[in-house]
Coordinates of C-alpha atoms and ligand atoms in Angstrom, one line a residue:
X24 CA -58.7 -165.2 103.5
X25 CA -58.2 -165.9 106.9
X26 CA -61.2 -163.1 107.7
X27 CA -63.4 -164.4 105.1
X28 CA -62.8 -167.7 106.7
X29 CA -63.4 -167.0 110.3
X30 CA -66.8 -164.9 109.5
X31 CA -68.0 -168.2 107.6
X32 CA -67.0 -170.2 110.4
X33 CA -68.4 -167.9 113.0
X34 CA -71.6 -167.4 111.2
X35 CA -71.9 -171.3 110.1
X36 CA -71.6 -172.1 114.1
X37 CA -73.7 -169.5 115.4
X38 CA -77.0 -171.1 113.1
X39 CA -75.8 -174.5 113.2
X40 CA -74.6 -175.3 116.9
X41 CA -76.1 -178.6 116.6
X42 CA -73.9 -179.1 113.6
X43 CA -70.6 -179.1 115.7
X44 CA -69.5 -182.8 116.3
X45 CA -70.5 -184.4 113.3
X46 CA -67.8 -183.0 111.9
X47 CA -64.9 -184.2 114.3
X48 CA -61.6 -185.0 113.3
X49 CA -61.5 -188.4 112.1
X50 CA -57.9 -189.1 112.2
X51 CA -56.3 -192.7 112.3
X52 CA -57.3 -194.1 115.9
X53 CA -55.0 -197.0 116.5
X54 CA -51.6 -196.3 117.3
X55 CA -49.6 -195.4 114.3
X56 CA -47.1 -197.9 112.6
X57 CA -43.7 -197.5 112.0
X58 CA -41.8 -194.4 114.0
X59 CA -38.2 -195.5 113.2
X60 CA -36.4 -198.0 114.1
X61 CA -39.2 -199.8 115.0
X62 CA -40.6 -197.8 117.8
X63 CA -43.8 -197.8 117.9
X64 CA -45.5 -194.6 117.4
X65 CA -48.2 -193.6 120.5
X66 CA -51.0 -190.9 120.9
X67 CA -54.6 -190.6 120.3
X68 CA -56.9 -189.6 117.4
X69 CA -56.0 -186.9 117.1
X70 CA -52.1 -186.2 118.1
X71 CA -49.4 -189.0 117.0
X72 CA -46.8 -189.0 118.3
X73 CA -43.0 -190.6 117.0
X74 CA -41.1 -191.1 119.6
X75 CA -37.1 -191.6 119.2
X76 CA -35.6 -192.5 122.4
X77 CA -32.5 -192.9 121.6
X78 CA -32.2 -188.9 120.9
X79 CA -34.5 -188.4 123.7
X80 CA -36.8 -186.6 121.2
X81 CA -40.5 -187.2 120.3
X82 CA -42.3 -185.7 117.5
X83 CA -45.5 -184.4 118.1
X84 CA -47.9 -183.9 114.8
X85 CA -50.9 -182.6 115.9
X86 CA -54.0 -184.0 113.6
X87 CA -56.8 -183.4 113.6
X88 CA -58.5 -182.4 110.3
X89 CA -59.3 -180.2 108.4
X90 CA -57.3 -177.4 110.1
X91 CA -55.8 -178.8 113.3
X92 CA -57.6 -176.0 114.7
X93 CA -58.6 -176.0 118.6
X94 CA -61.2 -178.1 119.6
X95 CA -61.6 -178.8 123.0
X96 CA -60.6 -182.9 122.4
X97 CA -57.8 -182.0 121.0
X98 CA -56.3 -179.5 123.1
X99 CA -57.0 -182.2 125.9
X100 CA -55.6 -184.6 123.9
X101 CA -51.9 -182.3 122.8
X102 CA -51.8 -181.9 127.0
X103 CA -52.3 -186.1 127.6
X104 CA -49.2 -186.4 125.5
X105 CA -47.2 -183.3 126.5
X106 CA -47.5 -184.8 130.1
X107 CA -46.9 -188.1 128.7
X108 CA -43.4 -187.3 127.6
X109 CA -42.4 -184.8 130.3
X110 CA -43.4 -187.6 132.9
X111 CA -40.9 -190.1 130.8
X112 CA -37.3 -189.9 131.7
X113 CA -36.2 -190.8 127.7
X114 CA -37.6 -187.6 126.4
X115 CA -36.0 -184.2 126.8
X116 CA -37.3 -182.5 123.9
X117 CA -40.5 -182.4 121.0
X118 CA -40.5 -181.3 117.9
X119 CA -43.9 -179.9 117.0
X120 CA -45.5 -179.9 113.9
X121 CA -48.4 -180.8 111.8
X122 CA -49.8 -184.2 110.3
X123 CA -50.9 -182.2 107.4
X124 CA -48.4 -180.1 105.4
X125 CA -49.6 -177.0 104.5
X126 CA -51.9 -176.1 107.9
X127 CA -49.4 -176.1 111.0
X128 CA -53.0 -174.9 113.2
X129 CA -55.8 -172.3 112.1
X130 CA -55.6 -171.7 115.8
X131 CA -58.5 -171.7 118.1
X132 CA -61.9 -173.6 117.1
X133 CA -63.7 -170.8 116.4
X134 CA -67.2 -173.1 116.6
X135 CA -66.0 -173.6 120.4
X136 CA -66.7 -169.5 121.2
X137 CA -70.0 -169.0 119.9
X138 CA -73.6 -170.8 120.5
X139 CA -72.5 -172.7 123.4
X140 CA -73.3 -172.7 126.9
X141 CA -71.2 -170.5 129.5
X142 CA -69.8 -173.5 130.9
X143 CA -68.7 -174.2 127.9
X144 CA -66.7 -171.2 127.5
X145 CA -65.3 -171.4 130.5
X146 CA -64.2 -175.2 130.5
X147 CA -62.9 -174.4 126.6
X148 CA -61.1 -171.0 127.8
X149 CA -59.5 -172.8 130.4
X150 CA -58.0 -175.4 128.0
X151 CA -56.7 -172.9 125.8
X152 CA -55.1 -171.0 128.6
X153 CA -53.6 -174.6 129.9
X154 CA -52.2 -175.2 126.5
X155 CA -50.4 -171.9 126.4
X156 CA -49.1 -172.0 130.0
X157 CA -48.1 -175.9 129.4
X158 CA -46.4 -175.6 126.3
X159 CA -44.7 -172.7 127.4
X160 CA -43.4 -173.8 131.2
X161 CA -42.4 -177.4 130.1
X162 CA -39.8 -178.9 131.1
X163 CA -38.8 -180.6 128.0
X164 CA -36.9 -178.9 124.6
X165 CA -39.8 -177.7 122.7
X166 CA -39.4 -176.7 118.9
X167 CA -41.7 -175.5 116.3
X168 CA -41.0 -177.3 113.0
X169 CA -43.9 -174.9 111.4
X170 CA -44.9 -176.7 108.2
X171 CA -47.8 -174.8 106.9
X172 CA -50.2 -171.8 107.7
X173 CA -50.1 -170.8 111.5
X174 CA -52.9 -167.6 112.1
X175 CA -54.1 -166.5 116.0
X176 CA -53.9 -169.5 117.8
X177 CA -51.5 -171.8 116.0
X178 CA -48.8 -168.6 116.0
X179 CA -49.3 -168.5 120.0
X180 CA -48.7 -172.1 120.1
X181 CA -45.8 -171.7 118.3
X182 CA -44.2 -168.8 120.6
X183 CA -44.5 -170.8 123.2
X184 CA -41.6 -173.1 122.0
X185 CA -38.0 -172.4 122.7
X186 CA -37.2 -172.1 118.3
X187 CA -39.3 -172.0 115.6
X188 CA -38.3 -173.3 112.1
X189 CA -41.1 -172.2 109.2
X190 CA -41.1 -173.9 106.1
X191 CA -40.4 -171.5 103.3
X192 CA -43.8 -171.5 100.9
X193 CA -45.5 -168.2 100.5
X194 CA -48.4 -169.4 102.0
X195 CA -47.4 -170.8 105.3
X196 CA -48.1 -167.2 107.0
X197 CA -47.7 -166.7 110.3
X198 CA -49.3 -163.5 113.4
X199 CA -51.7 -163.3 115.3
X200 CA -55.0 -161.6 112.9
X201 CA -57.3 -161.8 115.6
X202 CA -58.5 -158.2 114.6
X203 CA -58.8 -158.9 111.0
X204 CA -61.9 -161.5 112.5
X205 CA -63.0 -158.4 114.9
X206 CA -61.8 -159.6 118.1
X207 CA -59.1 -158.7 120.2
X208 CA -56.0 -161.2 121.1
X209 CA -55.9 -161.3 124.9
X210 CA -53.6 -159.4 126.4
X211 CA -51.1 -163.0 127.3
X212 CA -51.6 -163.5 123.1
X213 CA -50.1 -160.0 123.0
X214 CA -46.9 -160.4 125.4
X215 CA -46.0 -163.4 123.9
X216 CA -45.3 -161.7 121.0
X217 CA -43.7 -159.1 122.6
X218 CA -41.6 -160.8 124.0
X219 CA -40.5 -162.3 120.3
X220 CA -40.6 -159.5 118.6
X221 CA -40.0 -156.1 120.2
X222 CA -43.1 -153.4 121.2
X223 CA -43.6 -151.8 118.3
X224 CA -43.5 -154.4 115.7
X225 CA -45.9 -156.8 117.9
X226 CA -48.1 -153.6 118.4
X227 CA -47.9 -152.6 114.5
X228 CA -48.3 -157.0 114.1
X229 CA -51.7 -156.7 116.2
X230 CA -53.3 -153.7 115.2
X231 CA -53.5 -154.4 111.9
X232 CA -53.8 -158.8 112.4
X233 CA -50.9 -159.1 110.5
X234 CA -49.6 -162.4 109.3
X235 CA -46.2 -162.6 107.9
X236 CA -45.0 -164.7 104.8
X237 CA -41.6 -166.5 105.7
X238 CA -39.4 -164.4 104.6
X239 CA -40.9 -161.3 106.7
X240 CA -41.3 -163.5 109.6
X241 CA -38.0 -164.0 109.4
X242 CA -37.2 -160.1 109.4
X243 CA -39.4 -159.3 112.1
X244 CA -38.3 -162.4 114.4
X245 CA -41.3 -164.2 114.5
X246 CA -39.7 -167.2 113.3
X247 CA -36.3 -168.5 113.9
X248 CA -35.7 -169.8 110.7
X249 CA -36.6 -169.9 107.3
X250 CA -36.0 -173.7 105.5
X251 CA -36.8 -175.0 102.5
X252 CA -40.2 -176.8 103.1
X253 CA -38.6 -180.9 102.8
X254 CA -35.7 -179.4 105.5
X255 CA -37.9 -178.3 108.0
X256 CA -37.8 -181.2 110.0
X257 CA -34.6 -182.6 109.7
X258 CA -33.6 -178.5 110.5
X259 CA -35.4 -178.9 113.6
X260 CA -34.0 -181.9 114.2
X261 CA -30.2 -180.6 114.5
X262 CA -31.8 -177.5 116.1
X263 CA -32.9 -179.9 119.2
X264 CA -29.2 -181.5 119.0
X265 CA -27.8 -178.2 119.7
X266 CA -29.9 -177.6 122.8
X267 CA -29.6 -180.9 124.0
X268 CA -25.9 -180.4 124.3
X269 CA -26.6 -177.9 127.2
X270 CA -26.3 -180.4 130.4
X271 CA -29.4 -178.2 131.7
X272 CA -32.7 -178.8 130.2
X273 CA -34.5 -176.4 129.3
X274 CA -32.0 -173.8 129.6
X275 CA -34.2 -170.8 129.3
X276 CA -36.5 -172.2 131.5
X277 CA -33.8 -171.8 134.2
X278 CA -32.9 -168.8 136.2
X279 CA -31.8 -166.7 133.3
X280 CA -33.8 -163.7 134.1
X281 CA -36.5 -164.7 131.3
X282 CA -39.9 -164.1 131.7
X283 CA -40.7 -167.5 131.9
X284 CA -37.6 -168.3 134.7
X285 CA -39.6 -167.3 137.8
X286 CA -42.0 -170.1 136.9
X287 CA -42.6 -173.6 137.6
X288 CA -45.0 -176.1 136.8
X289 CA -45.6 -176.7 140.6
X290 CA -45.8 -172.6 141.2
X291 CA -49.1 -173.0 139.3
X292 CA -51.0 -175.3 142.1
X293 CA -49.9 -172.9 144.5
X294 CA -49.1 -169.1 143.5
X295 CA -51.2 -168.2 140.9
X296 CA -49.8 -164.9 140.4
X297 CA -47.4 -166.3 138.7
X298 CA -50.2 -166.9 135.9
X299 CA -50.5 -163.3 135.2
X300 CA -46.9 -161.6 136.4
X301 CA -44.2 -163.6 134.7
X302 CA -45.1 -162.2 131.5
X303 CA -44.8 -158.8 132.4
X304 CA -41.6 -157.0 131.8
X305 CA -41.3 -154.6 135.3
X306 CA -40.9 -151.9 132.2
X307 CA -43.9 -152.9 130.4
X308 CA -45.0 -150.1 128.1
X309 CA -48.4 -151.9 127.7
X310 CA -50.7 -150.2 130.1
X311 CA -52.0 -152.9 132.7
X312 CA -55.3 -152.2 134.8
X313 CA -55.1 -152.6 138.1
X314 CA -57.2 -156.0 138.3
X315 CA -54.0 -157.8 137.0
X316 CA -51.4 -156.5 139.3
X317 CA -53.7 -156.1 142.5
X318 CA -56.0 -158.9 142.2
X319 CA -53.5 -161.8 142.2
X320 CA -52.0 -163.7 144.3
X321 CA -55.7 -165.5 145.6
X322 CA -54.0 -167.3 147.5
X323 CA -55.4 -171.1 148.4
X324 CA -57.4 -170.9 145.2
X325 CA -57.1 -174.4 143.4
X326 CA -55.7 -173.7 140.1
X327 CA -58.3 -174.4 138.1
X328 CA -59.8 -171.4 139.9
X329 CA -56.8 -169.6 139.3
X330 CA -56.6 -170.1 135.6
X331 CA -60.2 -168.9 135.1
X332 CA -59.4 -165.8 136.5
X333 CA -57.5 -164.6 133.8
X334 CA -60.2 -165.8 131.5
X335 CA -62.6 -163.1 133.4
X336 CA -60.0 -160.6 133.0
X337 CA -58.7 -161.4 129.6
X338 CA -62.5 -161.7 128.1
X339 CA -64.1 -158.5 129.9
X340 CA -60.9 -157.1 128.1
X341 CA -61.3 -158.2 125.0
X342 CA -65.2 -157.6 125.2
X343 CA -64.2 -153.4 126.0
X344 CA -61.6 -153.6 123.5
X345 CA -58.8 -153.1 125.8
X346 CA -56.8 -156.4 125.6
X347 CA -54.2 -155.5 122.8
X348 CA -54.0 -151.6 123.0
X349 CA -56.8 -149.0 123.2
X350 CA -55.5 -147.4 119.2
X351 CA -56.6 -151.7 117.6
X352 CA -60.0 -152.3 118.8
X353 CA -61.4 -150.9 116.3
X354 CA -59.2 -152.1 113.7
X355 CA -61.3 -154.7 111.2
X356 CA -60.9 -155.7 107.7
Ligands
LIG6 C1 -68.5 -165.3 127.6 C2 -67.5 -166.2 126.9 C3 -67.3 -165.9 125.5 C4 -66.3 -166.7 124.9 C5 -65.9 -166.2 123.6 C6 -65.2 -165.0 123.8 C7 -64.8 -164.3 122.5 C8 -63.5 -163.7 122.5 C9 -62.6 -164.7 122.1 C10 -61.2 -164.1 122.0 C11 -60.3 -165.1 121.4 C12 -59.1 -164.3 120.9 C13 -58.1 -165.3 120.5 C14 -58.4 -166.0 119.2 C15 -57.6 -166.8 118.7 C16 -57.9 -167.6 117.5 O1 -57.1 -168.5 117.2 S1 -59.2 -167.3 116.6 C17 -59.1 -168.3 115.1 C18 -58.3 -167.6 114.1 N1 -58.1 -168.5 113.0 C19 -58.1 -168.0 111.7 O2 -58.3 -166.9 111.4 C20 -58.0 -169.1 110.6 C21 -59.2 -169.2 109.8 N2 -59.0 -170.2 108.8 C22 -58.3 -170.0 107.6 O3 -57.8 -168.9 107.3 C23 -58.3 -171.1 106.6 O4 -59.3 -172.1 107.0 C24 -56.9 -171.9 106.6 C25 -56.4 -172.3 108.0 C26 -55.9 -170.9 105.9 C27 -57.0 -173.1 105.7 O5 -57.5 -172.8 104.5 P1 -58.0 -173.9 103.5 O6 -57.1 -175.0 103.4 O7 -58.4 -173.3 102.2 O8 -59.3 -174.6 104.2 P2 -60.8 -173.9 104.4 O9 -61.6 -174.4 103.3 O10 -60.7 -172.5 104.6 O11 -61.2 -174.6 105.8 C28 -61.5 -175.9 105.9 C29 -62.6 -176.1 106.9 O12 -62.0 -175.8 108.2 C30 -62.9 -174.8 108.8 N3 -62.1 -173.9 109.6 C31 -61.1 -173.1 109.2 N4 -60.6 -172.4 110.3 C32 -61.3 -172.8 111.4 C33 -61.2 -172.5 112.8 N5 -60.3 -171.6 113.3 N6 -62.1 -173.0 113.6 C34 -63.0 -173.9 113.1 N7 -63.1 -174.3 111.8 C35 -62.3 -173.7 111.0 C36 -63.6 -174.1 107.6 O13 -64.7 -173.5 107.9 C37 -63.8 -175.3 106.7 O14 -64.9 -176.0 107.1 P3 -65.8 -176.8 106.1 O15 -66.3 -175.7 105.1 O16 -67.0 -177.3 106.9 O17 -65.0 -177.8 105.5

């Protein structure tokens, strides 16, 4: 489905460009009512967010219809309110999930990577990179409460929290399929789920644009947890208790020889190698040209520089079929 999907969507974009826009995500624009006892609830069109202080948790339900599926206003939005709550002292952790049971994110706006200009494709590349390297170096608790479908983009969001708690409906699936739509995941789509799942099933998982039903997910440790579908939250919920009993936030954040522990949110400003290295275990069976260990650090680059470097490298691999492993780019429905 997801293929047949994409190709509309790719096809639809590519001889309607003018289309894109009329169709953006209405969502509710003031901020939302209620949030518990009586907080008020805070975001934008298209992410709400429900804060409770007094557990020093917010819950972040991205919005924005039909699909929750990349735009370029709503990744900027996710990262006004990710900052929002890391720069807040109350929060320590966000439970992530969707406004609209049933699609958790169809990923990447697929209308956002074809008949635009390239500017636009770099500005867009750049937030999704952002998004990934944000969600993934925060400072704050982050876990998935994955309430609905969660393809390509959506399942990298989702690795890039600490736990991930999938409701359990046969349809909620879950991998990055990028092949299945005839493109390749880049290669920082592919470590992340290396680093989840082992080498071989990620490599099996992205050659063939697998996407796992729950109780496979499961198996092959894409997911956390399996719940029923009404337990996902409050599941998530005691999830974030347990790690906010450790004194140190974050904890895996910290010097525990994870990938992610030789980075910091200010290391991005100013050693941008760290963009491209921390994924990369020293025993990395994935073959690595020499661009990404040689040409980095650029030292004195701003980073918005720095993150478009990896685009560059990550796109002129994906466009020679490189990015996920030489045996998958050729790999289609
Ligand atoms: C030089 C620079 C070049 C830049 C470009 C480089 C190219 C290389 C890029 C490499 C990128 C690699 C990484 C890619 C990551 C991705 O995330 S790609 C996106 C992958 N996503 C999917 O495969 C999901 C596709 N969608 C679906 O499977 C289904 O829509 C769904 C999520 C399961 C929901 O199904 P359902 O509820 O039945 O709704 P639908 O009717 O199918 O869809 C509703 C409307 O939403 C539109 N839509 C769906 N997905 C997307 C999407 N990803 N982007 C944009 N729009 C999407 C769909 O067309 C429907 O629209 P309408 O018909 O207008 O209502």
């Amino acid at each position: 489905m997801a293929l047949a999907v994409g190709m509309r969507v790719l096809t639809r974009a590519l001889h309607r460009p003018w289309a894109r826009g009329l169709r953006v995500a209405p969502g509710r624009t003031g901020p939302a009512a209620g949030g518990g006892d009586g907080v008020r609830c805070f975001g934008s069109p298209r992410v709400l967010v429900e804060p409770d202080p007094a557990a020093g948790v917010a819950v972040v339900k991205m919005r924005n219809p039909p699909v929750n599926s990349f735009s370029l206003e709503f990744l900027t939005e996710l990262l006004i309110s990710l900052e929002k709550l890391e720069n807040d002292k109350t929060f320590r952790g966000i439970i992530l999930t969707s406004d609209h049971p049933g699609i958790f994110s169809a990923g990447l706006d697929l209308t956002e990577m074809c008949g635009r200009k390239p500017e636009h494709y770099m500005e867009y590349w750049k937030a999704v990179q952002e998004m990934w390297l944000r969600f993934y170096l925060s400072n704050l608790v982050v876990i998935a409460a994955i309430n609905g479908v969660s393809p390509a983009g959506g399942c990298l969001l989702s690795l890039t929290c600490d736990y991930r708690v999938l409701a359990n409906n046969p349809k909620y699936t879950i991998g990055l399929n990028e092949t299945r739509l005839g493109i390749v995941a880049p290669f920082w789509f592919k470590d992340m789920m290396v680093n989840t799942v082992g080498y071989r099933t990620a490599e099996r998982a992205l050659q063939l644009g697998l996407l796992f039903p729950p109780a496979e997910a499961l198996r092959v440790g894409v997911v956390d947890q399996v719940v029923p579908e009404d337990q996902v939250q409050s599941t998530a919920r005691s999830v974030m208790a347990q790690w906010l009993a450790i004194p140190v936030c974050r904890p895996g954040v910290q010097n525990q020889g994870l990938g992610r522990a030789v980075l910091s949110p200010e290391a991005l400003g100013e050693a941008p190698s760290c963009l491209i290295q921390p994924l990369a275990a020293p025993d990395d069976p994935w073959p690595l040209d020499a661009s990404r260990q040689s040409a980095f650090p650029p030292r004195g680059l701003p980073a918005c520089l720095c993150l478009q470097a990896p685009l560059f490298l990550s796109l002129v691999r994906t466009l020679v079929g490189f990015g996920v492993h030489p045996k998958s780019k050729r790999i289609s429905s």
